[in-house]
Tab-separated table of C-alpha atoms in Angstrom:
chain	number	residue	atom	x	y	z
R	1	MET	CA	4.391	31.431	-26.172
R	2	GLN	CA	4.749	29.409	-29.371
R	3	ASP	CA	7.331	26.984	-27.965
R	4	GLU	CA	5.041	26.092	-25.072
R	5	MET	CA	2.052	25.631	-27.380
R	6	PHE	CA	3.844	23.097	-29.568
R	7	MET	CA	5.441	21.368	-26.578
R	8	ARG	CA	1.999	20.885	-25.031
R	9	LYS	CA	0.981	19.073	-28.195
R	10	ALA	CA	4.055	16.832	-27.932
R	11	LEU	CA	3.210	16.052	-24.296
R	12	GLU	CA	-0.371	15.256	-25.296
R	13	LEU	CA	0.877	12.808	-27.924
R	14	ALA	CA	3.200	11.100	-25.440
R	15	ARG	CA	0.238	10.299	-23.189
R	16	ASN	CA	-1.208	8.056	-25.919
R	17	ALA	CA	1.214	5.322	-24.854
R	18	PHE	CA	0.554	5.272	-21.098
R	19	GLY	CA	1.386	1.800	-19.800
R	20	ARG	CA	2.897	0.589	-23.068
R	21	THR	CA	6.492	1.866	-23.246
R	22	SER	CA	8.031	0.373	-20.070
R	23	PRO	CA	10.886	0.334	-19.280
R	24	ASN	CA	11.240	3.254	-21.682
R	25	PRO	CA	9.847	6.734	-20.981
R	26	LEU	CA	6.791	8.326	-22.575
R	27	VAL	CA	7.915	10.601	-25.419
R	28	GLY	CA	6.058	12.725	-27.945
R	29	ALA	CA	7.382	14.801	-30.847
R	30	VAL	CA	6.055	17.310	-33.364
R	31	ILE	CA	7.777	18.928	-36.336
R	32	VAL	CA	6.832	22.521	-37.077
R	33	ARG	CA	7.413	24.501	-40.259
R	34	ASP	CA	6.295	28.088	-40.818
R	35	GLY	CA	4.225	27.977	-37.625
R	36	CYS	CA	2.319	24.823	-38.588
R	37	ILE	CA	2.666	21.219	-37.449
R	38	VAL	CA	3.661	19.116	-40.453
R	39	ALA	CA	4.354	15.842	-38.660
R	40	ALA	CA	3.944	14.208	-35.261
R	41	GLY	CA	4.711	10.970	-33.476
R	42	TRP	CA	5.055	9.247	-30.154
R	43	HIS	CA	6.976	6.285	-28.796
R	44	ARG	CA	4.631	3.318	-28.745
R	45	ALA	CA	6.550	0.460	-27.115
R	46	ALA	CA	10.067	-0.560	-26.083
R	47	GLY	CA	12.016	-1.848	-29.059
R	48	THR	CA	9.961	0.140	-31.583
R	49	PRO	CA	10.938	3.464	-33.214
R	50	HIS	CA	11.147	6.466	-30.916
R	51	ALA	CA	8.857	9.472	-31.200
R	52	GLU	CA	11.371	11.504	-33.233
R	53	ILE	CA	11.688	8.759	-35.829
R	54	HIS	CA	7.923	8.503	-36.314
R	55	ALA	CA	7.725	12.278	-36.790
R	56	LEU	CA	10.717	12.419	-39.143
R	57	ASN	CA	9.328	9.598	-41.283
R	58	MET	CA	6.014	11.420	-41.560
R	59	ALA	CA	7.648	14.740	-42.416
R	60	GLY	CA	10.018	13.478	-45.088
R	61	GLU	CA	11.650	16.410	-46.898
R	62	LEU	CA	9.509	18.853	-44.932
R	63	ALA	CA	11.805	18.181	-41.959
R	64	ARG	CA	14.686	20.022	-43.634
R	65	GLY	CA	14.963	23.465	-42.035
R	66	ALA	CA	12.066	22.792	-39.643
R	67	THR	CA	11.848	22.813	-35.827
R	68	LEU	CA	11.481	19.630	-33.806
R	69	TYR	CA	9.678	19.729	-30.462
R	70	VAL	CA	10.332	16.663	-28.300
R	71	THR	CA	9.438	15.951	-24.671
R	72	LEU	CA	12.738	14.213	-23.839
R	73	GLU	CA	16.314	14.660	-25.055
R	74	PRO	CA	16.937	12.574	-28.198
R	75	CYS	CA	19.098	9.526	-27.469
R	76	ALA	CA	22.686	9.376	-28.718
R	77	HIS	CA	23.433	5.680	-28.296
R	78	TYR	CA	22.629	2.355	-29.879
R	79	GLY	CA	20.212	0.324	-27.752
R	80	ARG	CA	17.170	-1.551	-28.985
R	81	THR	CA	17.032	1.125	-31.676
R	82	GLY	CA	19.545	3.510	-33.257
R	83	PRO	CA	20.438	6.997	-31.967
R	84	CYS	CA	17.669	9.525	-32.614
R	85	ALA	CA	20.049	12.512	-32.448
R	86	LYS	CA	21.885	11.166	-35.504
R	87	ALA	CA	18.594	10.772	-37.400
R	88	VAL	CA	17.565	14.332	-36.489
R	89	ILE	CA	20.858	15.683	-37.837
R	90	GLU	CA	20.611	13.695	-41.061
R	91	ALA	CA	17.028	14.896	-41.620
R	92	GLY	CA	18.224	18.507	-41.725
R	93	ILE	CA	16.267	19.793	-38.714
R	94	HIS	CA	17.258	23.422	-38.047
R	95	ARG	CA	16.164	23.781	-34.395
R	96	VAL	CA	15.300	21.357	-31.585
R	97	VAL	CA	13.193	22.319	-28.553
R	98	ILE	CA	13.404	19.834	-25.662
R	99	ALA	CA	11.302	19.682	-22.514
R	100	MET	CA	13.913	17.934	-20.358
R	101	ARG	CA	17.282	16.218	-20.409
R	102	ASP	CA	17.272	12.435	-20.310
R	103	PRO	CA	18.559	11.251	-16.888
R	104	ASN	CA	19.530	7.880	-18.352
R	105	PRO	CA	23.345	7.701	-17.946
R	106	LEU	CA	23.564	6.416	-21.535
R	107	VAL	CA	22.160	9.751	-22.715
R	108	ALA	CA	22.526	12.442	-20.000
R	109	GLY	CA	23.281	15.402	-22.270
R	110	LYS	CA	25.067	13.461	-25.002
R	111	GLY	CA	22.134	13.850	-27.383
R	112	ILE	CA	22.023	17.617	-26.881
R	113	LEU	CA	25.780	17.872	-27.360
R	114	MET	CA	25.617	15.863	-30.579
R	115	LEU	CA	22.917	18.178	-31.950
R	116	GLN	CA	24.819	21.313	-30.970
R	117	GLU	CA	28.063	20.060	-32.486
R	118	ALA	CA	26.167	19.550	-35.745
R	119	GLY	CA	25.178	23.229	-35.702
R	120	ILE	CA	21.579	22.737	-34.610
R	121	ASP	CA	20.042	25.388	-32.351
R	122	VAL	CA	18.897	23.631	-29.148
R	123	THR	CA	16.512	24.991	-26.507
R	124	CYS	CA	15.999	22.879	-23.385
R	125	GLY	CA	13.630	23.219	-20.423
R	126	VAL	CA	10.341	24.163	-22.092
R	127	LEU	CA	7.506	22.834	-19.885
R	128	GLU	CA	10.057	20.774	-17.981
R	129	GLU	CA	7.902	20.289	-14.865
R	130	GLU	CA	5.043	18.902	-16.963
R	131	ALA	CA	7.467	16.573	-18.711
R	132	ARG	CA	8.896	15.356	-15.400
R	133	LYS	CA	5.418	14.646	-14.025
R	134	LEU	CA	4.554	12.737	-17.208
R	135	ASN	CA	7.577	10.487	-16.719
R	136	GLU	CA	7.606	10.242	-12.927
R	137	VAL	CA	7.710	6.447	-13.179
R	138	PHE	CA	10.715	6.383	-15.522
R	139	LEU	CA	12.571	9.030	-13.504
R	140	LYS	CA	12.205	7.066	-10.239
R	141	TRP	CA	13.264	3.773	-11.817
R	142	ILE	CA	16.233	5.106	-13.812
R	143	ALA	CA	17.565	6.986	-10.751
R	144	THR	CA	17.074	4.309	-8.081
R	145	GLY	CA	16.436	1.010	-9.830
R	146	LEU	CA	13.178	0.751	-7.861
R	147	PRO	CA	9.632	0.853	-9.227
R	148	PHE	CA	7.432	3.900	-8.665
R	149	VAL	CA	4.908	2.790	-6.037
R	150	THR	CA	1.285	3.923	-6.141
R	151	LEU	CA	-0.920	2.790	-3.270
R	152	LYS	CA	-4.692	2.675	-3.689
R	153	THR	CA	-7.251	2.515	-0.895
R	154	ALA	CA	-11.046	2.580	-0.849
R	155	MET	CA	-12.989	3.334	2.310
R	156	THR	CA	-16.281	4.577	3.666
R	157	LEU	CA	-16.728	8.071	5.039
R	158	ASP	CA	-15.958	6.739	8.514
R	159	GLY	CA	-12.749	5.106	7.306
R	160	LYS	CA	-13.762	1.445	6.961
R	161	ILE	CA	-12.664	-0.913	4.180
R	162	ALA	CA	-15.127	-3.669	5.134
R	163	THR	CA	-18.006	-4.413	7.474
R	164	VAL	CA	-17.470	-6.049	10.866
R	165	THR	CA	-18.212	-9.378	9.141
R	166	GLY	CA	-15.589	-8.738	6.457
R	167	GLU	CA	-17.887	-7.839	3.542
R	168	SER	CA	-16.108	-5.371	1.238
R	169	GLN	CA	-17.604	-5.722	-2.254
R	170	TRP	CA	-18.334	-3.077	-3.106
R	171	ILE	CA	-17.356	-0.052	-1.034
R	172	THR	CA	-17.033	2.215	-4.091
R	173	ASN	CA	-19.232	2.659	-7.142
R	174	GLU	CA	-18.788	1.360	-10.669
R	175	VAL	CA	-17.187	4.587	-11.938
R	176	SER	CA	-14.494	4.424	-9.260
R	177	ARG	CA	-13.848	0.742	-9.958
R	178	ARG	CA	-13.408	1.482	-13.630
R	179	ARG	CA	-10.769	4.103	-12.755
R	180	VAL	CA	-8.859	1.420	-10.835
R	181	HIS	CA	-8.831	-0.818	-13.903
R	182	GLU	CA	-7.509	2.063	-15.991
R	183	TRP	CA	-4.619	2.372	-13.515
R	184	ARG	CA	-4.001	-1.368	-13.660
R	185	ASP	CA	-3.803	-1.062	-17.426
R	186	ARG	CA	-0.910	1.399	-17.010
R	187	ALA	CA	1.007	-0.468	-14.295
R	188	ASP	CA	3.810	-2.981	-14.784
R	189	GLY	CA	2.971	-4.801	-11.573
R	190	ILE	CA	0.134	-5.105	-9.076
R	191	LEU	CA	0.741	-6.220	-5.479
R	192	VAL	CA	-1.400	-7.652	-2.692
R	193	GLY	CA	-0.721	-9.667	0.452
R	194	ILE	CA	-1.534	-13.298	1.129
R	195	ASN	CA	-4.522	-12.339	3.314
R	196	THR	CA	-6.193	-10.687	0.312
R	197	VAL	CA	-5.684	-13.884	-1.677
R	198	PHE	CA	-7.203	-15.973	1.130
R	199	LYS	CA	-10.165	-13.638	1.586
R	200	ASP	CA	-11.068	-12.540	-1.951
R	201	ASP	CA	-9.264	-14.928	-4.343
R	202	PRO	CA	-8.786	-11.945	-6.719
R	203	SER	CA	-7.758	-12.238	-10.358
R	204	LEU	CA	-5.861	-8.889	-10.275
R	205	THR	CA	-6.402	-8.457	-14.013
R	206	THR	CA	-7.483	-5.439	-16.051
R	207	ARG	CA	-11.119	-5.451	-17.076
R	208	LEU	CA	-12.250	-2.571	-19.275
R	209	PRO	CA	-15.627	-2.919	-21.023
R	210	GLU	CA	-14.746	-1.360	-24.373
R	211	ARG	CA	-11.277	-2.808	-24.910
R	212	HIS	CA	-8.828	-5.455	-23.805
R	213	GLY	CA	-6.567	-3.967	-21.191
R	214	LYS	CA	-2.986	-4.913	-20.379
R	215	ASN	CA	-2.681	-7.185	-17.377
R	216	PRO	CA	0.109	-6.245	-14.962
R	217	VAL	CA	2.446	-8.803	-13.422
R	218	ARG	CA	0.806	-10.028	-10.209
R	219	ILE	CA	2.955	-9.997	-7.063
R	220	ILE	CA	1.795	-11.732	-3.884
R	221	VAL	CA	3.592	-10.949	-0.605
R	222	ASP	CA	3.460	-14.393	0.982
R	223	SER	CA	6.329	-14.999	3.414
R	224	LYS	CA	5.692	-18.713	3.942
R	225	GLY	CA	4.476	-19.583	0.437
R	226	ARG	CA	0.933	-20.375	1.534
R	227	THR	CA	-0.784	-19.213	-1.682
R	228	PRO	CA	-3.317	-21.933	-2.609
R	229	LEU	CA	-2.406	-23.833	-5.762
R	230	ASP	CA	-5.974	-23.363	-7.004
R	231	ALA	CA	-5.986	-19.579	-6.420
R	232	ARG	CA	-6.916	-17.577	-9.507
R	233	VAL	CA	-3.562	-15.813	-9.577
R	234	VAL	CA	-1.878	-19.212	-9.875
R	235	LYS	CA	-4.166	-21.191	-12.143
R	236	ASP	CA	-5.998	-18.751	-14.472
R	237	GLY	CA	-3.055	-18.116	-16.845
R	238	GLN	CA	-4.184	-14.518	-17.419
R	239	ALA	CA	-0.897	-12.920	-16.359
R	240	LYS	CA	2.468	-13.751	-14.858
R	241	THR	CA	2.402	-14.219	-11.081
R	242	ILE	CA	5.320	-13.753	-8.682
R	243	ILE	CA	5.071	-15.140	-5.148
R	244	ALA	CA	7.437	-13.272	-2.802
R	245	VAL	CA	8.631	-15.449	0.078
R	246	VAL	CA	11.393	-15.479	2.693
R	247	ALA	CA	14.417	-17.745	2.622
R	248	ASP	CA	13.082	-20.287	5.115
R	249	ALA	CA	9.760	-20.809	3.344
R	250	SER	CA	8.921	-24.458	2.722
R	251	LYS	CA	10.935	-25.789	-0.218
R	252	GLU	CA	8.093	-28.178	-0.949
R	253	ARG	CA	5.609	-25.289	-1.173
R	254	MET	CA	7.953	-23.249	-3.369
R	255	GLU	CA	8.408	-26.157	-5.757
R	256	ALA	CA	4.656	-26.774	-5.881
R	257	LEU	CA	3.955	-23.125	-6.703
R	258	GLN	CA	6.591	-23.124	-9.423
R	259	LYS	CA	5.209	-26.333	-10.886
R	260	ALA	CA	1.755	-24.725	-10.912
R	261	GLY	CA	3.132	-21.875	-13.048
R	262	ALA	CA	4.034	-19.132	-10.573
R	263	GLU	CA	7.492	-17.639	-10.159
R	264	VAL	CA	8.818	-17.768	-6.607
R	265	LEU	CA	11.078	-14.918	-5.553
R	266	VAL	CA	13.017	-15.009	-2.281
R	267	ALA	CA	13.183	-11.550	-0.695
R	268	GLY	CA	14.938	-11.529	2.655
R	269	ASP	CA	15.698	-14.056	5.389
R	270	GLY	CA	13.627	-12.570	8.194
R	271	PRO	CA	10.157	-13.557	9.339
R	272	GLN	CA	8.573	-11.150	6.829
R	273	VAL	CA	9.298	-10.348	3.183
R	274	ASP	CA	11.887	-7.565	2.929
R	275	LEU	CA	9.977	-5.016	0.839
R	276	HIS	CA	13.129	-3.072	-0.067
R	277	GLU	CA	14.727	-6.246	-1.410
R	278	LEU	CA	11.518	-7.199	-3.195
R	279	LEU	CA	11.316	-3.850	-4.972
R	280	ARG	CA	14.998	-4.030	-5.869
R	281	GLN	CA	14.454	-7.390	-7.543
R	282	LEU	CA	11.288	-6.198	-9.280
R	283	GLY	CA	13.200	-3.195	-10.619
R	284	LYS	CA	15.807	-5.532	-12.080
R	285	LYS	CA	12.971	-7.312	-13.867
R	286	GLU	CA	12.070	-3.954	-15.476
R	287	ILE	CA	8.908	-3.584	-13.406
R	288	THR	CA	9.081	0.204	-13.271
R	289	SER	CA	5.644	0.903	-11.786
R	290	LEU	CA	3.963	-0.981	-8.955
R	291	PHE	CA	0.285	-0.626	-8.043
R	292	VAL	CA	-0.336	-1.671	-4.435
R	293	GLU	CA	-3.895	-2.807	-3.699
R	294	GLY	CA	-3.152	-4.497	-0.414
R	295	GLY	CA	-5.074	-4.726	2.800
R	296	ALA	CA	-4.404	-2.858	6.026
R	297	THR	CA	-1.270	-4.813	6.964
R	298	VAL	CA	0.463	-4.572	3.589
R	299	ASN	CA	-0.431	-0.889	3.293
R	300	PHE	CA	1.154	-0.033	6.641
R	301	SER	CA	4.249	-2.079	5.809
R	302	PHE	CA	4.798	-0.037	2.643
R	303	PHE	CA	4.282	3.262	4.455
R	304	GLN	CA	6.501	2.192	7.337
R	305	ALA	CA	9.265	1.224	4.898
R	306	GLY	CA	9.028	4.625	3.175
R	307	LEU	CA	8.386	2.993	-0.191
R	308	VAL	CA	5.157	4.733	-1.269
R	309	ASP	CA	5.449	7.528	-3.816
R	310	LYS	CA	1.810	8.299	-4.586
R	311	VAL	CA	-1.562	7.620	-2.963
R	312	HIS	CA	-5.049	7.320	-4.444
R	313	ALA	CA	-7.731	7.245	-1.740
R	314	PHE	CA	-11.386	6.690	-2.629
R	315	VAL	CA	-13.958	7.773	-0.053
R	316	ALA	CA	-17.496	6.464	-0.541
R	317	PRO	CA	-20.473	8.346	0.964
R	318	LYS	CA	-21.341	5.459	3.288
R	319	ILE	CA	-21.155	4.884	7.040
R	320	LEU	CA	-20.406	1.392	8.362
R	321	GLY	CA	-19.213	1.826	11.940
R	322	GLY	CA	-17.911	-1.095	13.952
R	323	ARG	CA	-15.070	-0.999	16.443
R	324	GLU	CA	-13.521	-4.102	14.877
R	325	ALA	CA	-14.127	-3.130	11.239
R	326	LEU	CA	-10.851	-2.786	9.325
R	327	THR	CA	-9.362	0.541	8.288
R	328	PRO	CA	-7.165	1.113	5.177
R	329	VAL	CA	-3.888	1.186	7.117
R	330	GLY	CA	-3.371	-1.201	10.018
R	331	GLY	CA	-0.197	-2.663	11.459
R	332	ALA	CA	1.414	-1.273	14.569
R	333	GLY	CA	0.774	2.312	13.506
R	334	PHE	CA	2.991	5.324	14.120
R	335	ALA	CA	3.404	6.345	17.756
R	336	ARG	CA	3.711	10.108	17.233
R	337	LEU	CA	2.029	12.628	14.967
R	338	SER	CA	5.474	13.737	13.824
R	339	GLU	CA	5.926	10.287	12.270
R	340	ALA	CA	2.736	10.499	10.213
R	341	VAL	CA	2.987	10.071	6.465
R	342	GLU	CA	2.080	13.402	4.865
R	343	LEU	CA	0.877	14.018	1.332
R	344	GLU	CA	1.376	17.026	-0.894
R	345	ASP	CA	0.288	18.230	-4.342
R	346	LEU	CA	-3.219	17.047	-3.512
R	347	LYS	CA	-6.037	16.717	-6.012
R	348	ALA	CA	-9.677	15.901	-5.305
R	349	GLU	CA	-12.180	14.576	-7.838
R	350	SER	CA	-15.816	13.524	-7.622
R	351	LEU	CA	-16.648	10.224	-9.327
R	352	ALA	CA	-20.419	9.803	-9.411
R	353	GLY	CA	-20.611	10.531	-5.679
R	354	ASP	CA	-17.388	8.912	-4.539
R	355	LEU	CA	-14.541	11.265	-3.664
R	356	LEU	CA	-11.052	10.499	-5.005
R	357	ILE	CA	-8.161	12.178	-3.203
R	358	SER	CA	-4.712	11.791	-4.777
R	359	GLY	CA	-1.346	13.054	-3.620
R	360	TYR	CA	2.384	12.427	-3.383
R	361	VAL	CA	4.138	11.282	-0.241
R	362	LYS	CA	6.339	14.139	0.994
R	363	HIS	CA	9.320	11.966	1.778
R	364	GLY	CA	8.980	10.091	-1.522
R	365	LEU	CA	11.041	10.791	-4.659
């Protein structure tokens, strides 16, 4: 079907901006005339022109009487940029094909209505499921105010994340590790627990050999504010770092961390950081996607709280053994099989010998 063919192209264009448009969605657009694409565009970053505007500027007079294919309903309000629906009308577009309505309350059908009232033929719902999957991060954040949480683990074939002596670098191969850095490049935030900082002193930055990646905001779950002042995440200046503590954490430690350059965020007044409150505050900071690379304790806490949306699990073809060797998910564990976290929409991929299994948590969004 012709509409699906051109919409697939628009979706392909939208993917060019993965990790760059937050808190805005990924959007692609193509303008078609006499069965041929005459212009195309995609949204590149928040505050810059939207996909429709790029395509309209490229098309010029060729837009008059043409069909616009766009992956998300054109906006109808003034925000960081002007309303795209108005620009589409003024350009003389004859027909608009949309993959999905914009769930943003500022739009929510208003763009479609504006187009229809101007006499433009509007078709909505073409490749909608693909469009929703493309913008799963935006859809979660705009609906709940919480970031979309992806949890990554890496283990041996017998389910170990380190040897009995604690050695963990490297469980997976170089190809798998590169994939992790590609995900970091797309994420707004990356989260680990204080034990990971103590053990590995990670930088939590994006390192891609052929280009400079985008470093996510680093979030450390550290109830008592024990993060060392000389830890890389505090002193290297490579990215913003947020230390999440509880209300009764040492004021002296909080002040020292702030003076060292980290932001201290109080999330809850219990003995442990309230992850729901933490995510709520991160969402307010427009951190729409969170990449969790924690250890066994942090991982279980996120699963127990029901906050994980997606899981990436690497399995390396190695056997370590060891009764005391750590597994990817620790904590108290679930007492009954009926409480187990289940995944759906599973995909498996071989990465130079490592196996990557990805899926969505059933009780997630």
